[in-house]
Short mmCIF file of C-alpha atoms and ligand atoms in Angstrom, two decimals:
data_model
loop_
_atom_site.label_atom_id
_atom_site.label_comp_id
_atom_site.label_asym_id
_atom_site.label_seq_id
_atom_site.Cartn_x
_atom_site.Cartn_y
_atom_site.Cartn_z
CA MET A 7 -5.00 -25.15 4.43
CA SER A 8 -3.01 -25.56 1.23
CA ASP A 9 0.67 -26.48 1.59
CA GLN A 10 1.45 -24.32 -1.39
CA PRO A 11 3.11 -21.03 -0.50
CA ILE A 12 1.61 -17.58 -0.87
CA LEU A 13 3.83 -15.22 -2.85
CA VAL A 14 4.14 -11.72 -1.39
CA THR A 15 5.88 -9.36 -3.80
CA GLY A 16 7.37 -6.40 -1.95
CA GLY A 17 7.25 -8.60 1.15
CA ALA A 18 10.34 -7.04 2.73
CA GLY A 19 8.68 -3.61 2.78
CA PHE A 20 6.33 -1.92 5.22
CA ILE A 21 2.94 -3.46 4.35
CA GLY A 22 4.44 -6.67 2.96
CA SER A 23 6.51 -7.61 6.00
CA ASN A 24 3.60 -7.01 8.37
CA LEU A 25 1.48 -9.29 6.15
CA VAL A 26 4.23 -11.94 6.06
CA ASP A 27 4.25 -12.06 9.88
CA ALA A 28 0.48 -12.60 9.91
CA LEU A 29 0.61 -15.31 7.22
CA LEU A 30 3.38 -17.22 9.04
CA ALA A 31 1.44 -16.89 12.31
CA ARG A 32 -1.51 -18.56 10.57
CA GLY A 33 0.68 -21.46 9.48
CA HIS A 34 1.10 -20.57 5.81
CA SER A 35 4.28 -21.03 3.82
CA VAL A 36 5.38 -17.76 2.27
CA ARG A 37 7.61 -16.71 -0.61
CA VAL A 38 8.82 -13.13 -0.75
CA LEU A 39 10.06 -11.51 -3.95
CA ASP A 40 11.68 -8.14 -3.27
CA ASN A 41 14.56 -6.16 -4.80
CA LEU A 42 15.31 -4.49 -1.43
CA SER A 43 15.14 -1.02 -3.01
CA MET A 44 13.07 0.07 0.00
CA GLY A 45 12.50 -3.15 1.89
CA LYS A 46 14.96 -4.69 4.34
CA LEU A 47 15.83 -8.26 5.21
CA SER A 48 15.69 -7.21 8.85
CA ASN A 49 11.92 -6.69 8.42
CA LEU A 50 11.57 -10.44 7.91
CA PRO A 51 11.93 -13.22 10.50
CA GLN A 52 15.22 -15.10 10.19
CA GLY A 53 15.48 -18.86 10.25
CA ASP A 54 11.81 -19.71 9.60
CA ALA A 55 11.84 -22.69 7.25
CA ARG A 56 8.40 -21.76 5.91
CA LEU A 57 9.71 -18.47 4.54
CA THR A 58 11.66 -18.31 1.27
CA PHE A 59 13.22 -15.01 0.21
CA ILE A 60 13.85 -14.39 -3.49
CA SER A 61 16.01 -11.38 -4.17
CA GLY A 62 15.11 -9.73 -7.46
CA ASP A 63 12.92 -7.50 -9.53
CA VAL A 64 9.27 -7.86 -10.54
CA ALA A 65 10.31 -6.35 -13.89
CA ASP A 66 12.28 -9.58 -14.57
CA ALA A 67 9.67 -11.80 -16.27
CA ALA A 68 11.64 -15.04 -16.02
CA LEU A 69 12.28 -14.55 -12.31
CA VAL A 70 8.62 -13.68 -11.67
CA SER A 71 7.57 -16.85 -13.49
CA ARG A 72 9.82 -18.95 -11.22
CA ALA A 73 8.55 -17.13 -8.14
CA VAL A 74 4.88 -17.70 -9.04
CA ALA A 75 5.27 -21.38 -10.04
CA GLY A 76 3.64 -23.65 -7.47
CA CYS A 77 2.07 -20.87 -5.41
CA ASN A 78 -1.47 -20.92 -4.09
CA ALA A 79 -2.04 -17.16 -4.39
CA VAL A 80 -0.19 -13.88 -4.85
CA VAL A 81 -0.29 -10.62 -2.92
CA HIS A 82 1.25 -8.08 -5.28
CA LEU A 83 2.64 -5.19 -3.26
CA ALA A 84 5.99 -4.56 -4.93
CA ALA A 85 6.09 -1.03 -6.29
CA VAL A 86 7.83 2.26 -5.83
CA ALA A 87 5.32 3.58 -3.28
CA SER A 88 6.25 7.24 -3.54
CA VAL A 89 4.10 9.40 -5.79
CA GLN A 90 6.89 11.99 -5.90
CA ALA A 91 9.48 9.40 -7.01
CA SER A 92 7.30 8.60 -10.03
CA VAL A 93 7.15 12.29 -10.92
CA ASP A 94 10.94 12.54 -10.70
CA ASP A 95 11.70 9.26 -12.53
CA PRO A 96 8.71 7.99 -14.55
CA VAL A 97 10.71 5.56 -16.71
CA SER A 98 12.23 3.58 -13.90
CA THR A 99 9.12 3.57 -11.68
CA HIS A 100 7.02 2.30 -14.62
CA GLN A 101 9.16 -0.86 -14.71
CA SER A 102 8.28 -1.65 -11.11
CA ASN A 103 4.76 -0.25 -10.96
CA PHE A 104 3.31 -1.42 -14.25
CA ILE A 105 5.60 -3.95 -15.99
CA GLY A 106 5.86 -5.78 -12.65
CA THR A 107 2.06 -6.20 -12.57
CA LEU A 108 1.95 -7.41 -16.16
CA ASN A 109 4.66 -9.97 -15.39
CA ILE A 110 2.66 -11.19 -12.40
CA CYS A 111 -0.46 -11.56 -14.60
CA GLU A 112 1.43 -13.53 -17.25
CA ALA A 113 3.17 -15.77 -14.74
CA MET A 114 -0.15 -16.53 -13.01
CA ARG A 115 -1.76 -17.39 -16.35
CA GLU A 116 1.20 -19.61 -17.23
CA HIS A 117 1.11 -21.51 -13.93
CA GLY A 118 -2.66 -21.57 -13.36
CA VAL A 119 -2.54 -19.50 -10.15
CA ARG A 120 -5.80 -17.57 -9.75
CA ARG A 121 -6.13 -15.39 -6.67
CA VAL A 122 -4.17 -12.12 -6.63
CA VAL A 123 -4.59 -9.35 -4.09
CA PHE A 124 -3.41 -6.03 -5.50
CA ALA A 125 -2.38 -2.77 -3.80
CA SER A 126 -3.86 0.02 -5.85
CA SER A 127 -4.20 3.53 -4.51
CA ALA A 128 -6.46 6.48 -3.81
CA ALA A 129 -4.11 8.32 -6.16
CA VAL A 130 -6.17 7.01 -9.12
CA TYR A 131 -8.87 9.61 -8.29
CA GLY A 132 -6.50 12.57 -8.55
CA ASN A 133 -8.21 15.68 -7.25
CA ASN A 134 -11.70 14.42 -8.07
CA GLY A 135 -13.89 14.05 -5.04
CA GLU A 136 -11.93 16.73 -3.17
CA GLY A 137 -13.78 17.79 -0.05
CA VAL A 138 -16.27 14.91 -0.26
CA ALA A 139 -15.90 11.23 0.53
CA ILE A 140 -14.57 9.55 -2.61
CA ASP A 141 -16.44 6.44 -3.71
CA GLU A 142 -15.23 3.89 -6.25
CA GLU A 143 -17.35 5.37 -9.05
CA THR A 144 -15.69 8.77 -8.73
CA ALA A 145 -14.15 9.66 -12.09
CA LYS A 146 -10.53 8.58 -12.27
CA ALA A 147 -7.96 11.28 -12.85
CA PRO A 148 -4.46 9.84 -12.53
CA LEU A 149 -2.29 12.96 -12.23
CA THR A 150 1.08 11.25 -11.90
CA PRO A 151 2.93 8.28 -13.42
CA TYR A 152 2.37 6.48 -10.10
CA ALA A 153 -1.41 6.86 -10.38
CA ALA A 154 -1.45 6.02 -14.10
CA ASP A 155 0.54 2.82 -13.46
CA LYS A 156 -1.81 1.78 -10.62
CA LEU A 157 -4.92 2.38 -12.73
CA ALA A 158 -3.44 0.57 -15.74
CA SER A 159 -2.46 -2.32 -13.44
CA GLU A 160 -6.08 -2.56 -12.25
CA HIS A 161 -7.33 -2.72 -15.84
CA TYR A 162 -4.81 -5.40 -16.80
CA LEU A 163 -5.68 -7.51 -13.76
CA GLN A 164 -9.34 -7.27 -14.73
CA PHE A 165 -8.56 -8.20 -18.33
CA TYR A 166 -6.65 -11.29 -17.15
CA GLY A 167 -9.65 -12.03 -14.93
CA ARG A 168 -12.11 -11.97 -17.82
CA GLN A 169 -9.81 -13.66 -20.30
CA HIS A 170 -7.72 -16.08 -18.28
CA GLY A 171 -9.60 -16.80 -15.06
CA LEU A 172 -7.45 -14.76 -12.66
CA GLU A 173 -9.29 -13.71 -9.51
CA PRO A 174 -8.05 -10.21 -8.72
CA ALA A 175 -9.03 -8.63 -5.39
CA ILE A 176 -8.15 -4.98 -5.88
CA PHE A 177 -7.85 -2.52 -2.99
CA ARG A 178 -7.36 1.21 -3.33
CA PHE A 179 -5.48 2.03 -0.14
CA PHE A 180 -5.71 5.55 1.22
CA ASN A 181 -2.85 6.46 3.60
CA VAL A 182 -1.49 3.49 5.52
CA PHE A 183 0.82 3.98 8.51
CA GLY A 184 2.52 2.02 11.29
CA PRO A 185 5.70 0.21 12.32
CA ARG A 186 8.29 -0.55 9.57
CA GLN A 187 7.19 2.27 7.28
CA ASP A 188 10.68 3.48 6.40
CA PRO A 189 11.19 7.15 7.31
CA SER A 190 14.67 7.42 5.82
CA SER A 191 13.81 8.93 2.44
CA PRO A 192 12.19 12.31 1.73
CA TYR A 193 9.73 10.24 -0.35
CA SER A 194 8.53 8.27 2.69
CA GLY A 195 5.03 8.38 4.17
CA VAL A 196 4.37 11.54 6.16
CA ILE A 197 3.63 9.86 9.49
CA SER A 198 6.88 7.88 9.43
CA ILE A 199 8.86 11.08 8.76
CA PHE A 200 7.04 13.28 11.29
CA THR A 201 7.19 10.74 14.14
CA GLN A 202 10.86 9.92 13.61
CA ARG A 203 11.89 13.58 13.41
CA ALA A 204 9.76 14.51 16.41
CA GLN A 205 11.33 11.72 18.47
CA GLN A 206 14.82 12.84 17.46
CA GLY A 207 14.04 16.53 18.06
CA LEU A 208 14.79 17.40 14.41
CA PRO A 209 12.91 20.19 12.58
CA ILE A 210 9.82 19.13 10.64
CA SER A 211 8.97 20.39 7.14
CA VAL A 212 5.37 20.75 6.09
CA PHE A 213 4.83 21.14 2.36
CA GLY A 214 2.18 23.85 2.01
CA ASP A 215 -0.05 25.25 4.73
CA GLY A 216 -0.61 21.97 6.59
CA GLU A 217 -4.37 22.14 6.02
CA GLN A 218 -4.24 19.29 3.47
CA THR A 219 -6.05 16.21 4.76
CA ARG A 220 -5.59 12.47 4.55
CA ASP A 221 -7.57 9.40 5.66
CA PHE A 222 -5.04 7.40 7.70
CA PHE A 223 -5.37 3.60 8.11
CA TYR A 224 -3.35 1.57 10.63
CA ILE A 225 -1.31 -1.33 9.27
CA ALA A 226 -2.77 -4.06 11.54
CA ASP A 227 -6.28 -3.20 10.33
CA LEU A 228 -5.11 -3.41 6.72
CA VAL A 229 -3.47 -6.80 7.25
CA GLU A 230 -6.84 -8.17 8.44
CA LEU A 231 -8.41 -7.09 5.16
CA LEU A 232 -5.61 -8.59 3.05
CA LEU A 233 -6.09 -11.94 4.83
CA GLN A 234 -9.85 -11.81 4.20
CA ALA A 235 -9.23 -11.13 0.51
CA LEU A 236 -7.00 -14.23 0.33
CA ASP A 237 -9.53 -16.39 2.19
CA ALA A 238 -12.72 -15.30 0.42
CA GLU A 239 -14.51 -18.01 -1.53
CA GLN A 240 -14.93 -15.55 -4.41
CA ALA A 241 -12.85 -12.47 -5.13
CA VAL A 242 -14.80 -9.22 -4.84
CA ASP A 243 -15.52 -7.84 -8.28
CA GLY A 244 -14.03 -4.40 -8.92
CA ALA A 245 -11.81 -2.19 -6.79
CA VAL A 246 -12.56 -1.40 -3.13
CA ASN A 247 -11.47 1.72 -1.23
CA VAL A 248 -9.61 1.20 2.05
CA GLY A 249 -10.06 4.17 4.37
CA TRP A 250 -12.15 5.21 7.37
CA ASN A 251 -14.03 8.15 5.84
CA GLN A 252 -12.09 10.42 8.19
CA SER A 253 -10.16 13.59 7.40
CA VAL A 254 -7.07 14.49 9.38
CA SER A 255 -5.09 17.58 8.44
CA LEU A 256 -1.31 17.61 8.80
CA LYS A 257 -1.75 20.27 11.48
CA GLN A 258 -4.05 17.96 13.46
CA LEU A 259 -1.61 15.10 12.93
CA LEU A 260 1.28 17.17 14.32
CA ALA A 261 -0.84 18.23 17.29
CA GLN A 262 -1.51 14.56 18.16
CA ILE A 263 2.17 13.63 17.82
CA GLY A 264 3.11 16.61 19.99
CA ASP A 265 0.55 15.57 22.56
CA LEU A 266 1.89 12.01 22.75
CA LEU A 267 5.52 13.14 22.98
CA GLY A 268 4.93 16.13 25.24
CA GLY A 269 6.11 18.64 22.63
CA LEU A 270 7.31 19.11 19.06
CA PRO A 271 10.49 20.40 17.44
CA ALA A 272 10.31 23.45 15.14
CA VAL A 273 7.86 23.13 12.26
CA THR A 274 8.60 25.03 9.04
CA HIS A 275 6.38 25.42 5.99
CA LEU A 276 7.83 24.90 2.51
CA GLN A 277 6.23 25.23 -0.90
CA ALA A 278 3.48 22.66 -1.57
CA ARG A 279 4.59 19.69 -3.69
CA ALA A 280 3.62 19.79 -7.36
CA GLY A 281 0.75 17.38 -8.02
CA ASP A 282 0.06 16.97 -4.29
CA ILE A 283 -3.56 16.06 -3.59
CA ARG A 284 -5.26 18.49 -1.24
CA HIS A 285 -8.02 16.46 0.40
CA SER A 286 -8.34 12.70 0.31
CA ARG A 287 -11.08 10.83 2.22
CA ALA A 288 -12.59 7.43 1.41
CA ASP A 289 -16.23 6.55 1.14
CA ASN A 290 -15.88 3.04 2.57
CA SER A 291 -19.43 1.76 2.09
CA ARG A 292 -18.24 -0.79 -0.44
CA LEU A 293 -15.52 -2.00 1.94
CA ALA A 294 -18.13 -2.40 4.70
CA ALA A 295 -20.48 -4.27 2.35
CA GLU A 296 -17.89 -6.68 0.95
CA TYR A 297 -15.58 -7.31 3.92
CA ARG A 298 -15.82 -7.57 7.70
CA LEU A 299 -14.56 -4.17 8.83
CA PRO A 300 -11.73 -4.55 11.35
CA ALA A 301 -12.18 -2.86 14.73
CA GLN A 302 -10.72 0.53 13.94
CA THR A 303 -7.37 1.39 15.48
CA SER A 304 -7.68 5.10 16.19
CA LEU A 305 -5.05 7.47 14.85
CA ARG A 306 -3.97 8.16 18.43
CA ASP A 307 -3.58 4.46 19.33
CA GLY A 308 -1.80 3.77 16.04
CA LEU A 309 0.59 6.68 16.62
CA ALA A 310 1.25 5.53 20.19
CA ALA A 311 2.07 2.00 18.95
CA LEU A 312 4.32 3.40 16.24
CA LEU A 313 6.18 5.67 18.68
CA LYS A 314 6.81 2.67 20.96
CA SER A 315 8.03 0.37 18.13
P1 LIG B 425 7.34 -0.07 0.72
O1 LIG B 425 8.25 0.76 -0.11
O2 LIG B 425 7.67 -0.27 2.15
O3 LIG B 425 7.15 -1.53 0.07
C1 LIG B 425 7.33 -1.79 -1.30
C2 LIG B 425 8.30 -2.97 -1.40
O4 LIG B 425 8.45 -3.29 -2.79
C3 LIG B 425 9.69 -2.63 -0.88
O5 LIG B 425 10.13 -3.67 -0.03
C4 LIG B 425 10.57 -2.53 -2.13
O6 LIG B 425 11.90 -2.91 -1.86
C5 LIG B 425 9.83 -3.48 -3.07
N1 LIG B 425 10.02 -3.16 -4.48
C6 LIG B 425 9.92 -1.94 -5.09
N2 LIG B 425 10.15 -2.07 -6.41
C7 LIG B 425 10.39 -3.39 -6.64
C8 LIG B 425 10.69 -4.14 -7.78
N3 LIG B 425 10.82 -3.54 -8.98
N4 LIG B 425 10.87 -5.48 -7.67
C9 LIG B 425 10.77 -6.08 -6.46
N5 LIG B 425 10.49 -5.42 -5.33
C10 LIG B 425 10.30 -4.10 -5.42
O7 LIG B 425 5.87 0.54 0.55
P2 LIG B 425 4.47 0.09 1.18
O8 LIG B 425 3.90 1.29 1.79
O9 LIG B 425 4.63 -1.17 1.95
O10 LIG B 425 3.65 -0.18 -0.16
C11 LIG B 425 3.23 -1.49 -0.57
C12 LIG B 425 2.27 -1.32 -1.74
O11 LIG B 425 1.10 -0.61 -1.32
C13 LIG B 425 2.83 -0.53 -2.92
O12 LIG B 425 2.36 -1.13 -4.12
C14 LIG B 425 2.23 0.85 -2.75
O13 LIG B 425 2.13 1.54 -3.98
C15 LIG B 425 0.87 0.49 -2.20
N6 LIG B 425 0.22 1.57 -1.47
C16 LIG B 425 0.75 2.00 -0.29
C17 LIG B 425 0.10 3.02 0.41
C18 LIG B 425 0.62 3.55 1.72
O14 LIG B 425 0.01 4.47 2.26
N7 LIG B 425 1.70 3.00 2.26
C19 LIG B 425 -1.08 3.58 -0.09
C20 LIG B 425 -1.57 3.12 -1.32
C21 LIG B 425 -0.92 2.08 -1.99
C1 LIG B 426 0.50 8.16 -0.02
C2 LIG B 426 1.42 6.98 -0.34
C3 LIG B 426 1.13 6.46 -1.71
C4 LIG B 426 -0.37 6.16 -1.80
C5 LIG B 426 -1.22 7.38 -1.44
C6 LIG B 426 -2.70 6.98 -1.38
C7 LIG B 426 3.67 6.75 0.56
C8 LIG B 426 5.06 7.24 0.56
N1 LIG B 426 2.83 7.38 -0.26
O1 LIG B 426 0.77 9.27 -0.89
O2 LIG B 426 1.86 5.26 -1.95
O3 LIG B 426 -0.68 5.67 -3.08
O4 LIG B 426 -0.86 7.80 -0.13
O5 LIG B 426 -3.47 7.98 -0.77
O6 LIG B 426 3.34 5.84 1.27
N2 LIG B 426 4.30 15.89 3.54
C9 LIG B 426 4.85 16.92 4.28
N3 LIG B 426 6.10 16.76 4.80
C10 LIG B 426 6.84 15.61 4.62
C11 LIG B 426 6.26 14.55 3.87
C12 LIG B 426 4.99 14.72 3.35
O7 LIG B 426 4.23 17.98 4.44
O8 LIG B 426 7.97 15.54 5.12
C13 LIG B 426 2.94 16.06 3.00
C14 LIG B 426 2.81 15.80 1.51
O9 LIG B 426 3.13 16.94 0.76
C15 LIG B 426 1.32 15.43 1.43
C16 LIG B 426 1.06 14.70 2.75
O10 LIG B 426 2.11 15.09 3.62
O11 LIG B 426 0.53 16.59 1.36
C17 LIG B 426 1.06 13.19 2.60
O12 LIG B 426 2.23 12.82 1.91
P1 LIG B 426 2.69 11.28 1.75
O13 LIG B 426 2.76 10.61 3.07
O14 LIG B 426 3.89 11.26 0.88
O15 LIG B 426 1.42 10.60 1.06
P2 LIG B 426 0.62 10.76 -0.31
O16 LIG B 426 1.30 11.66 -1.28
O17 LIG B 426 -0.78 11.04 0.11
#
């Protein structure tokens, strides 16, 4: 194993901090670059000499260059994860979600670091593939600044791959859930909000009729894939969907949470969010062909673990 650290941008956030735990458990040294806009220091272990925390922004090119220097690989997760936040504030989210990626590319070129694992999103498909399983060839239709920034980031990573020898491993995550997904903002992931409110007995708001569907993926299963992408002899060419090819409606999700908790608080329906995708389900044949699929954590088991955390 290389002594050089792995840089995890956004490492104090939900996915990042779970990955950092797994990397440290495997004996790696880790650097985290995070501006703590959503992430928290309390998500990271304290007093581990192999972990270095750098407070700052991926939009700061000079800082990114210092953070990348001497690293073995990068996992680039830092971004404003909320689609709705990008609709409300496209200028500021672009700095994090696109300029941040470009800075990572440049810094890697400058310092000769090759492998980069990137968190793209199912959002790049927009409403294409609705009602069917979406494969990677499905026409892209970025409907929001968030989706446009993710798709542009993919293209830039591939350009730096062709031109400068970067080895991007690009994943298009569908809906990831689990412990440390922060429920405190209205922009947070739906499972984190619903479970927290249900546990506290607070009313739950469903945007629209609740028949919209998502393909939910448990965090521990995702971390296994991120580790494989770091370890692989060669980076997989092109983007790979991360989902289970399963549709769960918000109504079904609420029923499972209610079942686990022995009841639910009041559920009210509000107007559907503008730009909200109706049905999102991954064709994961490419994932199965290119990676070892983790043993699937069922939605029920994942929810139970989250409710206990
Ligand atoms: P998160 O908000 O918990 O993590 C993002 C982290 O990035 C946070 O710690 C935040 O403080 C940090 N960050 C944001 N802007 C930054 C900036 N400009 N500079 C430095 N740090 C910054 O969200 P997450 O769910 O862990 O998402 C991680 C990545 O995965 C994001 O790129 C997100 O777009 C992507 N993704 C997530 C999902 C999902 O379902 N959670 C699905 C698809 C893609
Ligand atoms: C999520 C991710 C996004 C990722 C995308 C990929 C977050 C915050 N968003 O977006 O980063 O790129 O998956 O598929 O992690 N809803 C309610 N009530 C609530 C909150 C949400 O009804 O209180 C609804 C939404 O309107 C939507 C569904 O739940 O229909 C899912 O919303 P959300 O968890 O924000 O996820 P996506 O928009 O799918």
